[in-house]
């Protein structure tokens, strides 16, 4: 017998064999170990207690969302709504506890019930409406996000202090989000492994028709499965809002993709029937380690997405090949010996793929790392987005100044996600940079992490937008409110104080949109003969500006002017107006971007309120270096705002 010819190993050798088997039988765990080793070798700041805790905090929300998504994927479904449901649940909690005056404990119950209700509706659409899960949850994604914006009116809502403790630490070092993540992981594991509903998930995912014929109430089980996903999304939303001390209506955008990626990386099959909570946790940690490590290694913000995608693909490939090798070994003989050639080839193959993963990370860092380790001053810069020419110019100005001064500048892209920006600032703090420049996604949400930098004696310079409830060395900014007033006066003067206009707003909830819009509205009060006939958000995006303007022109064909809160939307409006732009319908933009200035010169864009973003970036770096050296700087540095028209555009070009 096999048990006679292959006695079990004991002692240190047995432990080593067990560890080897654990790694070889779990591709995601092998990939995580490889990443941990690689990041530890490449960055001396990675393997510290504080940074590892940061990784845990940064993985928490994705992991909690992913635990809920695991239930759905195991049952051969998909849930694209979890990010929006998380934002809606947090918004409901904040609104209930503040505006509605509901007791906090009841507001928490209502928020959780909101998540469950969203999941229940999705489940009903799938089970009884016969909609594909992709379509049903895609619809819920839109509905939940829309309701979040309706309830909040596009503005962040302060979170109750008694609930915000979920974003704090115990004993000054142990993050509560990590504890919540562990607790929700244990609950997910218990549900999957020890409950009737858990066994139902595997049965439905393995073969839904067979599960139905065996007496399983598939439709009712699907209702429960999607409701569970909604519950976990609600918890994730509450934890996320607690970290930011505010409910952000635009929070958790794109998190559903991270959650699905974490589940698949963890070994689950999109075909259903396979998956476990421990694998999902490993998948979420892989994503968090990648983002944290790439920040610490100063990998370019543009290349980070490429590196993350490649490593995710390699991690999944490792697990896929492991499964194929395992099935091949089983086909060759059910009682193959542990030391057989097939097993050896399988181990060698996995070791080879692990080496490829490590080589990919090292190659990415070698070729795409920005900055130099030989400089004496390290500055971290977190921009709200790099998907906008204004902030790209700010980055270029900052990099030019840093290069001239011999400064090691690391620039990160928060992608208009307050939570991601919080992660980046935590990474800067744990890596021990000399100073930090932050262009906040939201002034309130960034406050807690800036306070963390304050406690670490790292000076923080705010750029373009201020930071609330935290100390900053200085604010380098243009006055968005004043700029909005200038835009109003410029457009009103061009119209002679009479007419009807359309306003294109930026991303709902962002401080730039609020301030520019408020300034424009205040400026227009002096011109009662001008009527704003429509106000619609176009998210600071040129394509959306084109689409929204095209739609509005159908109901308001006789407008006389347009104000857009940035040049990108203004250029989209110009395209929609066609030959009317710059002639019968003047369009005023904001930012003074290169494309905007070209349009002003061509006469299609009547004017742009120029903020000189490159100069703003340069001044921010200069002040960050001064703050790092302990020099005294002004509490506010103003970058001039000017209206650019065809008459003076040559001065700016």
XYZ file of C-alpha atoms in Angstrom:
653
model
C 0.000 0.000 0.000
C 1.015 3.603 -0.531
C 0.937 4.240 3.193
C 3.522 1.504 3.745
C 5.966 2.566 1.072
C 5.724 6.325 1.730
C 5.801 6.946 5.471
C 4.801 10.403 6.708
C 7.522 12.897 7.473
C 7.881 14.426 10.896
C 9.819 17.184 12.541
C 11.397 20.060 10.646
C 11.401 18.073 7.420
C 7.673 17.411 7.747
C 6.942 21.084 8.425
C 8.986 22.092 5.380
C 7.161 19.567 3.242
C 3.801 20.847 4.505
C 4.749 24.449 3.690
C 5.931 23.401 0.231
C 2.674 21.546 -0.434
C 0.642 24.558 0.814
C 2.405 26.904 -1.587
C 2.278 24.529 -4.555
C -1.428 23.796 -4.036
C -2.396 27.463 -3.786
C -1.304 29.598 -6.712
C -2.638 32.847 -5.203
C -0.735 32.288 -1.964
C 2.438 31.544 -3.926
C 1.995 34.778 -5.876
C 1.456 36.730 -2.647
C 4.605 35.282 -1.093
C 6.603 36.118 -4.227
C 5.289 39.690 -4.178
C 6.093 40.111 -0.488
C 9.646 38.890 -1.034
C 10.093 41.067 -4.119
C 8.792 44.227 -2.443
C 10.889 43.562 0.652
C 14.033 43.245 -1.438
C 13.262 46.306 -3.547
C 12.158 48.676 -0.780
C 13.544 48.963 2.714
C 10.349 50.753 3.764
C 8.025 47.894 2.811
C 8.627 45.297 5.525
C 7.878 47.508 8.526
C 5.074 47.048 11.032
C 3.452 50.363 10.162
C 3.526 49.731 6.429
C 2.172 46.188 6.733
C -0.693 47.598 8.800
C -1.221 50.142 6.032
C -1.494 47.278 3.548
C -4.127 45.660 5.759
C -6.155 48.872 5.989
C -5.912 49.427 2.241
C -7.087 45.874 1.564
C -9.982 46.016 4.031
C -12.736 47.623 1.953
C -11.896 45.625 -1.189
C -11.754 42.401 0.823
C -15.123 42.987 2.529
C -16.745 43.760 -0.817
C -15.043 40.717 -2.342
C -16.332 38.372 0.390
C -19.866 39.305 -0.664
C -19.018 38.952 -4.341
C -17.564 35.494 -3.599
C -21.050 34.234 -2.714
C -22.378 35.421 -6.069
C -19.470 34.112 -8.160
C -19.519 30.709 -6.454
C -23.178 30.474 -7.496
C -22.169 31.277 -11.127
C -23.352 34.898 -11.025
C -21.703 38.311 -11.052
C -22.366 41.459 -9.004
C -21.301 44.768 -10.548
C -23.267 46.903 -8.108
C -21.311 46.478 -4.867
C -19.287 49.703 -5.182
C -22.393 51.823 -5.753
C -24.334 49.987 -3.025
C -21.469 50.678 -0.607
C -21.608 54.402 -1.420
C -25.415 54.480 -1.122
C -25.418 52.697 2.249
C -22.843 55.094 3.695
C -24.754 58.098 2.308
C -28.015 56.840 3.819
C -26.320 56.421 7.203
C -24.754 59.898 7.164
C -27.915 61.604 5.903
C -30.153 59.779 8.395
C -27.933 60.638 11.354
C -27.374 64.287 10.399
C -30.122 65.754 8.214
C -32.967 63.483 9.326
C -31.980 63.450 13.015
C -32.305 59.671 13.329
C -30.410 58.067 16.257
C -27.057 56.757 15.105
C -27.773 53.134 16.020
C -30.971 53.222 13.976
C -29.164 54.956 11.086
C -26.657 52.071 11.016
C -29.500 49.547 10.824
C -31.153 51.527 8.023
C -27.849 51.655 6.107
C -27.332 47.900 6.403
C -30.973 47.318 5.439
C -30.395 49.519 2.385
C -27.547 47.275 1.247
C -29.611 44.144 1.830
C -32.566 45.659 -0.058
C -30.386 46.518 -3.053
C -29.050 42.968 -3.138
C -32.560 41.571 -2.744
C -33.800 43.587 -5.738
C -30.849 42.399 -7.844
C -31.551 38.823 -6.795
C -35.236 39.180 -7.679
C -34.362 40.502 -11.128
C -32.057 37.523 -11.669
C -34.215 34.783 -10.127
C -37.729 35.880 -11.059
C -37.126 38.441 -13.802
C -34.817 36.029 -15.643
C -32.318 38.819 -16.287
C -28.654 37.896 -16.650
C -26.834 38.797 -13.431
C -24.546 41.097 -15.418
C -27.505 43.199 -16.618
C -29.421 43.161 -13.318
C -26.461 44.310 -11.232
C -25.343 46.794 -13.886
C -28.783 48.398 -13.558
C -28.456 48.409 -9.769
C -25.009 50.011 -10.109
C -26.610 52.974 -11.875
C -29.656 53.167 -9.600
C -27.655 53.017 -6.366
C -25.138 55.611 -7.537
C -27.930 57.899 -8.694
C -29.779 57.597 -5.379
C -26.556 58.364 -3.531
C -26.175 61.582 -5.538
C -29.859 62.496 -5.084
C -29.741 62.051 -1.310
C -26.474 63.937 -0.889
C -27.121 66.486 -3.654
C -23.627 65.641 -4.898
C -21.946 66.821 -1.684
C -20.034 64.810 0.931
C -21.963 64.396 4.194
C -20.088 64.390 7.542
C -20.075 60.975 9.191
C -21.221 60.533 12.827
C -18.276 60.464 15.253
C -19.605 57.373 17.017
C -19.415 55.387 13.761
C -16.181 56.972 12.539
C -14.306 54.957 15.170
C -14.455 52.099 12.652
C -11.804 53.993 10.704
C -9.558 54.593 13.725
C -7.035 52.423 15.555
C -7.079 50.510 18.832
C -4.291 51.346 21.212
C -2.934 53.834 18.718
C -1.588 51.139 16.366
C -4.096 48.365 15.515
C -6.427 49.528 12.694
C -10.102 48.783 13.280
C -10.756 48.255 9.519
C -8.388 45.274 9.625
C -10.340 43.766 12.519
C -13.620 44.285 10.655
C -12.081 42.665 7.568
C -11.008 39.617 9.577
C -14.422 39.340 11.251
C -16.280 39.553 7.928
C -13.856 37.034 6.426
C -14.584 34.554 9.198
C -18.322 35.061 8.716
C -17.954 34.513 4.963
C -15.887 31.351 5.531
C -18.451 30.050 8.008
C -21.329 30.702 5.612
C -19.567 28.969 2.722
C -18.354 25.946 4.648
C -20.857 25.351 7.437
C -24.313 26.509 6.365
C -27.121 25.304 4.152
C -27.027 28.482 2.064
C -23.273 28.011 1.544
C -23.712 24.475 0.259
C -26.523 25.768 -1.945
C -24.150 28.280 -3.545
C -21.758 25.537 -4.604
C -24.618 23.349 -5.833
C -26.169 26.146 -7.926
C -22.793 27.156 -9.322
C -21.850 23.583 -10.149
C -25.075 22.735 -11.978
C -28.159 24.875 -11.434
C -30.563 22.475 -13.150
C -29.279 19.500 -11.132
C -29.631 21.567 -7.949
C -33.250 22.392 -8.839
C -34.107 18.766 -9.672
C -32.617 17.620 -6.373
C -35.148 19.747 -4.504
C -33.159 22.942 -3.924
C -35.259 26.115 -4.073
C -32.903 27.872 -6.455
C -34.873 31.111 -6.831
C -35.158 31.720 -3.099
C -31.518 30.830 -2.611
C -30.506 33.411 -5.220
C -32.475 36.074 -3.354
C -30.519 35.238 -0.203
C -27.179 35.121 -2.049
C -27.537 38.587 -3.579
C -28.923 39.987 -0.320
C -25.790 38.716 1.442
C -23.662 40.457 -1.175
C -25.571 43.680 -0.493
C -25.067 43.279 3.257
C -21.303 42.921 2.865
C -21.291 45.928 0.510
C -23.084 48.009 3.144
C -20.494 47.083 5.773
C -17.690 47.945 3.342
C -19.306 51.319 2.632
C -19.575 52.134 6.321
C -15.918 51.220 6.914
C -14.837 53.300 3.908
C -16.831 56.355 5.028
C -15.449 55.938 8.551
C -11.894 56.166 7.208
C -12.767 59.358 5.318
C -14.964 60.774 8.129
C -17.541 61.595 5.457
C -19.937 59.830 3.121
C -18.790 60.498 -0.446
C -21.536 60.068 -3.076
C -18.855 59.180 -5.640
C -16.982 56.806 -3.316
C -16.005 53.253 -4.287
C -16.237 53.830 -8.035
C -14.604 50.900 -9.799
C -14.295 48.913 -6.562
C -16.590 46.244 -7.991
C -13.859 45.410 -10.513
C -11.247 45.145 -7.758
C -13.606 42.912 -5.778
C -14.184 40.598 -8.740
C -10.437 40.544 -9.465
C -9.707 39.619 -5.839
C -12.171 36.716 -5.976
C -10.771 35.378 -9.265
C -7.145 35.818 -8.187
C -8.070 33.917 -5.034
C -8.903 30.841 -7.102
C -12.652 31.158 -7.718
C -14.060 30.236 -11.106
C -16.351 32.631 -12.969
C -18.137 29.521 -14.212
C -19.258 28.888 -10.615
C -18.930 26.086 -8.100
C -15.405 26.994 -6.953
C -14.194 29.582 -4.454
C -13.427 30.193 -0.798
C -13.113 33.131 1.574
C -9.417 32.562 2.338
C -8.556 32.740 -1.369
C -10.542 35.971 -1.711
C -8.627 37.502 1.194
C -5.330 36.558 -0.471
C -6.528 38.122 -3.732
C -7.398 41.389 -1.976
C -4.006 41.412 -0.241
C -2.226 40.900 -3.577
C -3.912 44.010 -4.982
C -3.110 46.030 -1.847
C 0.537 44.884 -1.793
C 0.940 45.813 -5.448
C -0.431 49.326 -5.010
C 1.422 49.926 -1.766
C 4.737 48.595 -3.065
C 4.569 50.476 -6.349
C 3.910 53.708 -4.449
C 6.920 53.079 -2.202
C 9.092 52.259 -5.225
C 8.129 55.512 -6.983
C 6.810 53.713 -10.044
C 5.193 56.186 -12.436
C 1.469 56.635 -11.813
C 0.774 55.871 -15.479
C 2.746 52.614 -15.418
C 1.263 51.398 -12.148
C -1.961 50.323 -13.853
C 0.045 48.407 -16.464
C 2.166 46.638 -13.845
C -0.868 45.759 -11.720
C -2.686 44.312 -14.737
C 0.313 42.212 -15.788
C 0.910 40.800 -12.320
C -2.790 40.022 -11.863
C -2.737 38.121 -15.155
C 0.375 36.204 -14.089
C -1.150 35.364 -10.709
C -4.282 33.946 -12.326
C -2.165 32.128 -14.937
C -0.165 30.494 -12.147
C -3.321 29.154 -10.542
C -4.826 28.067 -13.882
C -1.720 26.085 -14.869
C -1.606 24.557 -11.399
C -5.161 23.320 -11.820
C -4.452 21.917 -15.286
C -1.319 20.195 -14.031
C -3.304 18.771 -11.121
C -6.024 17.416 -13.401
C -3.378 15.948 -15.688
C -1.751 14.161 -12.771
C -5.134 12.798 -11.674
C -5.817 11.505 -15.180
C -2.474 9.760 -15.182
C -3.263 7.869 -12.012
C -5.265 8.494 -8.887
C -2.545 7.104 -6.617
C 0.441 8.859 -8.119
C 3.268 8.954 -5.628
C 4.272 12.303 -4.111
C 7.745 11.981 -5.552
C 6.659 10.965 -9.046
C 8.053 12.734 -12.136
C 4.641 14.333 -12.779
C 4.695 15.940 -9.354
C 8.253 17.123 -9.874
C 7.412 18.703 -13.207
C 4.390 20.362 -11.625
C 6.506 21.859 -8.852
C 9.188 22.998 -11.294
C 6.575 24.600 -13.497
C 5.064 26.556 -10.604
C 8.492 27.613 -9.375
C 9.272 28.841 -12.889
C 6.080 30.873 -13.081
C 6.737 32.336 -9.628
C 10.173 33.423 -10.838
C 8.513 35.036 -13.871
C 6.199 36.984 -11.528
C 9.198 38.168 -9.508
C 11.083 39.094 -12.683
C 8.063 41.065 -13.932
C 7.942 43.153 -10.773
C 11.702 43.776 -10.772
C 11.707 44.656 -14.483
C 8.806 47.050 -14.028
C 10.543 48.832 -11.184
C 13.863 48.934 -13.040
C 12.462 50.440 -16.220
C 9.586 52.539 -14.978
C 10.767 53.866 -11.628
C 10.734 57.654 -11.509
C 13.058 59.575 -9.266
C 16.494 58.836 -7.955
C 17.603 57.286 -4.693
C 20.700 59.464 -4.620
C 18.871 62.674 -3.783
C 18.692 64.021 -0.257
C 15.127 65.366 -0.194
C 12.145 63.096 -0.912
C 8.773 64.649 -1.693
C 5.534 62.759 -2.303
C 2.818 64.346 -4.434
C -0.735 62.975 -4.628
C -2.888 64.503 -7.365
C -6.652 64.080 -7.462
C -6.470 62.837 -11.063
C -4.138 62.675 -14.024
C -7.013 62.182 -16.429
C -7.276 65.937 -16.896
C -4.877 68.275 -18.735
C -4.922 70.783 -15.859
C -3.440 68.317 -13.382
C -1.100 66.878 -15.990
C 0.327 70.380 -16.391
C 0.577 70.711 -12.611
C 2.518 67.447 -12.486
C 4.831 68.522 -15.315
C 5.543 71.849 -13.607
C 6.290 70.079 -10.330
C 8.577 67.533 -12.020
C 10.445 70.282 -13.862
C 11.060 72.164 -10.620
C 12.091 68.963 -8.799
C 14.570 68.049 -11.532
C 16.116 71.513 -11.470
C 16.474 71.383 -7.682
C 17.681 67.757 -7.532
C 14.630 66.612 -5.584
C 13.289 63.036 -5.527
C 9.622 63.619 -6.392
C 7.094 60.768 -6.466
C 3.770 61.600 -8.139
C 0.670 59.440 -7.645
C -2.763 59.540 -9.263
C -5.783 59.221 -6.927
C -8.147 58.825 -9.908
C -10.715 61.076 -8.182
C -11.056 58.480 -5.406
C -10.736 59.909 -1.888
C -10.050 56.465 -0.423
C -7.249 55.743 -2.896
C -5.727 59.130 -2.113
C -5.839 58.305 1.599
C -3.940 55.090 0.843
C -1.296 56.968 -1.125
C -0.750 59.508 1.643
C -0.450 56.717 4.207
C 2.193 55.108 2.004
C 4.120 58.381 1.792
C 4.000 58.707 5.568
C 5.212 55.165 6.219
C 8.034 55.534 3.670
C 9.377 58.550 5.532
C 9.275 61.236 2.837
C 10.533 64.672 3.886
C 7.337 66.452 2.836
C 4.058 65.822 1.046
C 2.097 67.767 -1.556
C -1.596 66.914 -1.776
C -4.188 68.068 -4.263
C -7.264 66.768 -2.423
C -10.057 64.853 -4.091
C -12.139 66.135 -1.189
C -10.952 68.612 1.431
C -12.752 66.906 4.332
C -11.935 63.296 3.426
C -8.191 63.942 3.268
C -8.120 65.452 6.762
C -7.571 62.250 8.826
C -4.565 61.039 6.797
C -3.008 64.506 6.757
C -3.295 64.487 10.553
C -1.353 61.220 10.448
C 1.408 62.988 8.526
C 1.270 65.803 11.099
C 1.830 63.269 13.901
C 4.833 61.910 11.990
C 6.249 65.470 11.713
C 5.974 65.437 7.919
C 4.964 68.868 6.570
C 2.074 68.883 4.103
C 1.534 71.422 1.314
C -1.996 71.686 -0.086
C -2.191 72.416 -3.813
C -5.169 73.957 -5.630
C -7.586 72.842 -2.881
C -7.354 73.212 0.874
C -7.356 70.541 3.600
C -9.956 70.720 6.372
C -9.444 69.714 10.012
C -5.692 69.181 9.661
C -2.549 71.280 9.646
C -0.846 72.250 6.388
C 2.372 74.191 5.955
C 0.756 76.295 3.221
C -1.961 76.331 0.593
C -0.793 77.007 -2.955
C -3.905 77.739 -4.950
C -5.911 79.851 -7.276
C -9.217 81.204 -6.029
C -11.852 79.025 -7.697
C -14.700 81.157 -6.370
C -13.096 84.325 -7.714
C -12.472 82.545 -11.004
C -16.145 81.593 -11.225
C -17.125 85.231 -10.688
C -14.702 86.313 -13.426
C -16.243 83.761 -15.787
C -19.728 85.097 -15.013
C -18.688 88.693 -15.698
C -16.892 87.751 -18.909
C -19.860 85.839 -20.323
C -22.399 88.446 -19.164
C -20.435 91.297 -20.712
C -20.223 89.389 -24.005
C -24.026 88.894 -23.963
C -24.745 92.482 -23.003
C -26.449 91.392 -19.796
C -29.302 89.542 -21.531
C -29.909 86.014 -22.761
C -30.266 82.370 -21.748
C -27.297 80.148 -20.909
C -26.380 76.568 -20.046
C -23.936 75.567 -17.290
C -21.889 72.340 -17.506
C -20.776 71.231 -14.054
C -17.788 69.111 -13.096
C -17.788 65.870 -11.118
C -20.519 66.021 -8.486
C -19.151 66.397 -4.981
C -15.683 67.698 -5.888
C -14.603 70.921 -4.238
C -13.466 72.434 -7.564
C -16.932 72.005 -9.059
C -18.650 73.352 -5.957
C -16.412 76.407 -5.700
C -16.422 77.329 -9.393
C -20.174 76.834 -9.571
C -20.751 78.907 -6.441
C -18.565 81.734 -7.779
C -20.354 81.717 -11.135
C -23.792 81.723 -9.488
C -22.756 84.620 -7.233
C -21.423 86.554 -10.211
C -24.598 86.042 -12.237
C -26.734 87.673 -9.530
C -25.578 91.037 -10.878
C -27.176 90.219 -14.245
C -30.914 89.544 -13.756
C -31.445 89.682 -17.514
C -29.538 86.416 -17.984
C -31.349 83.158 -17.253
C -29.665 79.818 -16.599
C -32.017 77.423 -18.430
C -30.129 74.184 -17.667
C -27.406 72.952 -15.335
C -26.027 69.454 -15.856
C -22.861 67.594 -14.717
C -20.423 66.355 -17.374
C -17.686 65.163 -14.972
C -14.900 67.437 -16.282
C -14.789 65.172 -19.355
C -14.744 66.330 -23.006
C -16.763 63.401 -24.350
C -19.411 63.790 -21.676
C -19.429 67.529 -22.312
C -20.186 66.803 -25.979
C -22.943 64.310 -25.169
C -24.617 66.393 -22.465
C -24.481 69.557 -24.566
C -25.908 67.737 -27.590
C -28.830 66.521 -25.483
C -29.484 69.921 -23.912
C -29.537 71.622 -27.306
C -32.532 69.480 -28.240
C -34.649 71.115 -25.522
C -32.911 74.512 -25.507
C -31.959 75.280 -29.127
C -32.110 79.045 -28.654
C -29.471 79.496 -25.956
C -27.096 82.448 -26.132
C -24.116 81.236 -24.081
C -22.406 78.393 -22.212
C -20.248 78.232 -19.088
C -18.289 75.037 -18.466
C -16.404 74.485 -15.221
C -13.312 73.332 -17.105
C -11.885 73.581 -20.607
C -12.423 69.903 -21.415
C -16.204 70.196 -21.041
C -16.103 73.560 -22.823
C -14.387 71.961 -25.821
C -17.040 69.234 -25.853
C -19.719 71.966 -25.863
C -17.923 73.733 -28.732
C -18.051 70.516 -30.755
C -21.771 70.112 -30.054
C -22.511 73.722 -31.051
C -20.650 73.398 -34.344
C -20.638 76.632 -36.380
C -22.513 78.491 -33.624
C -19.549 78.255 -31.241
C -17.703 81.534 -30.938
C -20.196 83.328 -33.197
C -23.806 83.348 -32.023
C -23.073 81.312 -28.857
C -19.976 82.265 -26.804
C -18.522 79.509 -24.616
C -16.439 80.265 -21.509
C -14.232 77.557 -19.984
C -11.922 77.271 -16.983
C -8.263 76.221 -16.488
C -6.421 77.664 -19.484
C -5.239 74.265 -20.778
C -3.180 74.089 -24.013
C -6.159 72.810 -26.022
C -8.354 75.455 -24.453
C -5.931 78.226 -25.369
C -5.750 76.954 -28.968
C -9.538 77.085 -29.163
C -9.515 80.644 -27.756
C -6.945 81.619 -30.373
C -9.078 80.035 -33.094
C -12.148 81.895 -31.847
C -14.311 78.819 -31.157
C -13.895 79.199 -27.371
C -14.677 82.757 -26.352
C -12.638 82.768 -23.116
C -11.012 80.620 -20.443
C -10.190 81.450 -16.851
C -6.500 80.515 -16.723
C -5.025 79.173 -13.496
C -1.463 78.543 -14.724
C -1.299 74.961 -13.369
C 2.369 74.414 -14.309
C 3.334 77.438 -12.223
C 1.159 76.128 -9.395
C 3.065 72.820 -9.465
C 6.442 74.585 -9.402
C 5.475 76.804 -6.469
C 4.098 73.798 -4.557
C 7.431 71.946 -4.882
C 9.432 74.998 -3.817
C 7.322 75.405 -0.696
C 7.436 71.669 0.066
C 11.252 71.803 0.027
C 11.241 74.888 2.264
C 8.874 73.180 4.692
C 11.084 70.060 4.740
C 14.084 72.247 5.587
C 12.172 73.881 8.432
C 12.046 77.296 6.756
C 9.181 79.697 7.388
C 6.636 79.997 4.570
C 3.393 81.912 4.130
C 0.182 80.147 5.142
C -1.230 80.814 1.674
C 0.418 81.376 -1.687
C -1.877 82.705 -4.403
C -1.289 81.890 -8.061
C -2.892 84.627 -10.199
C -6.100 83.841 -12.088
C -6.695 85.660 -15.377
C -9.304 85.673 -18.092
C -7.820 84.676 -21.446
C -9.515 85.959 -24.593
C -8.446 86.190 -28.208
C -6.918 89.603 -27.465
C -4.421 88.384 -24.841
C -4.054 84.659 -25.593
C -0.578 85.208 -27.071
C 0.674 86.196 -23.607
C -0.305 82.766 -22.262
C 0.535 80.535 -25.225
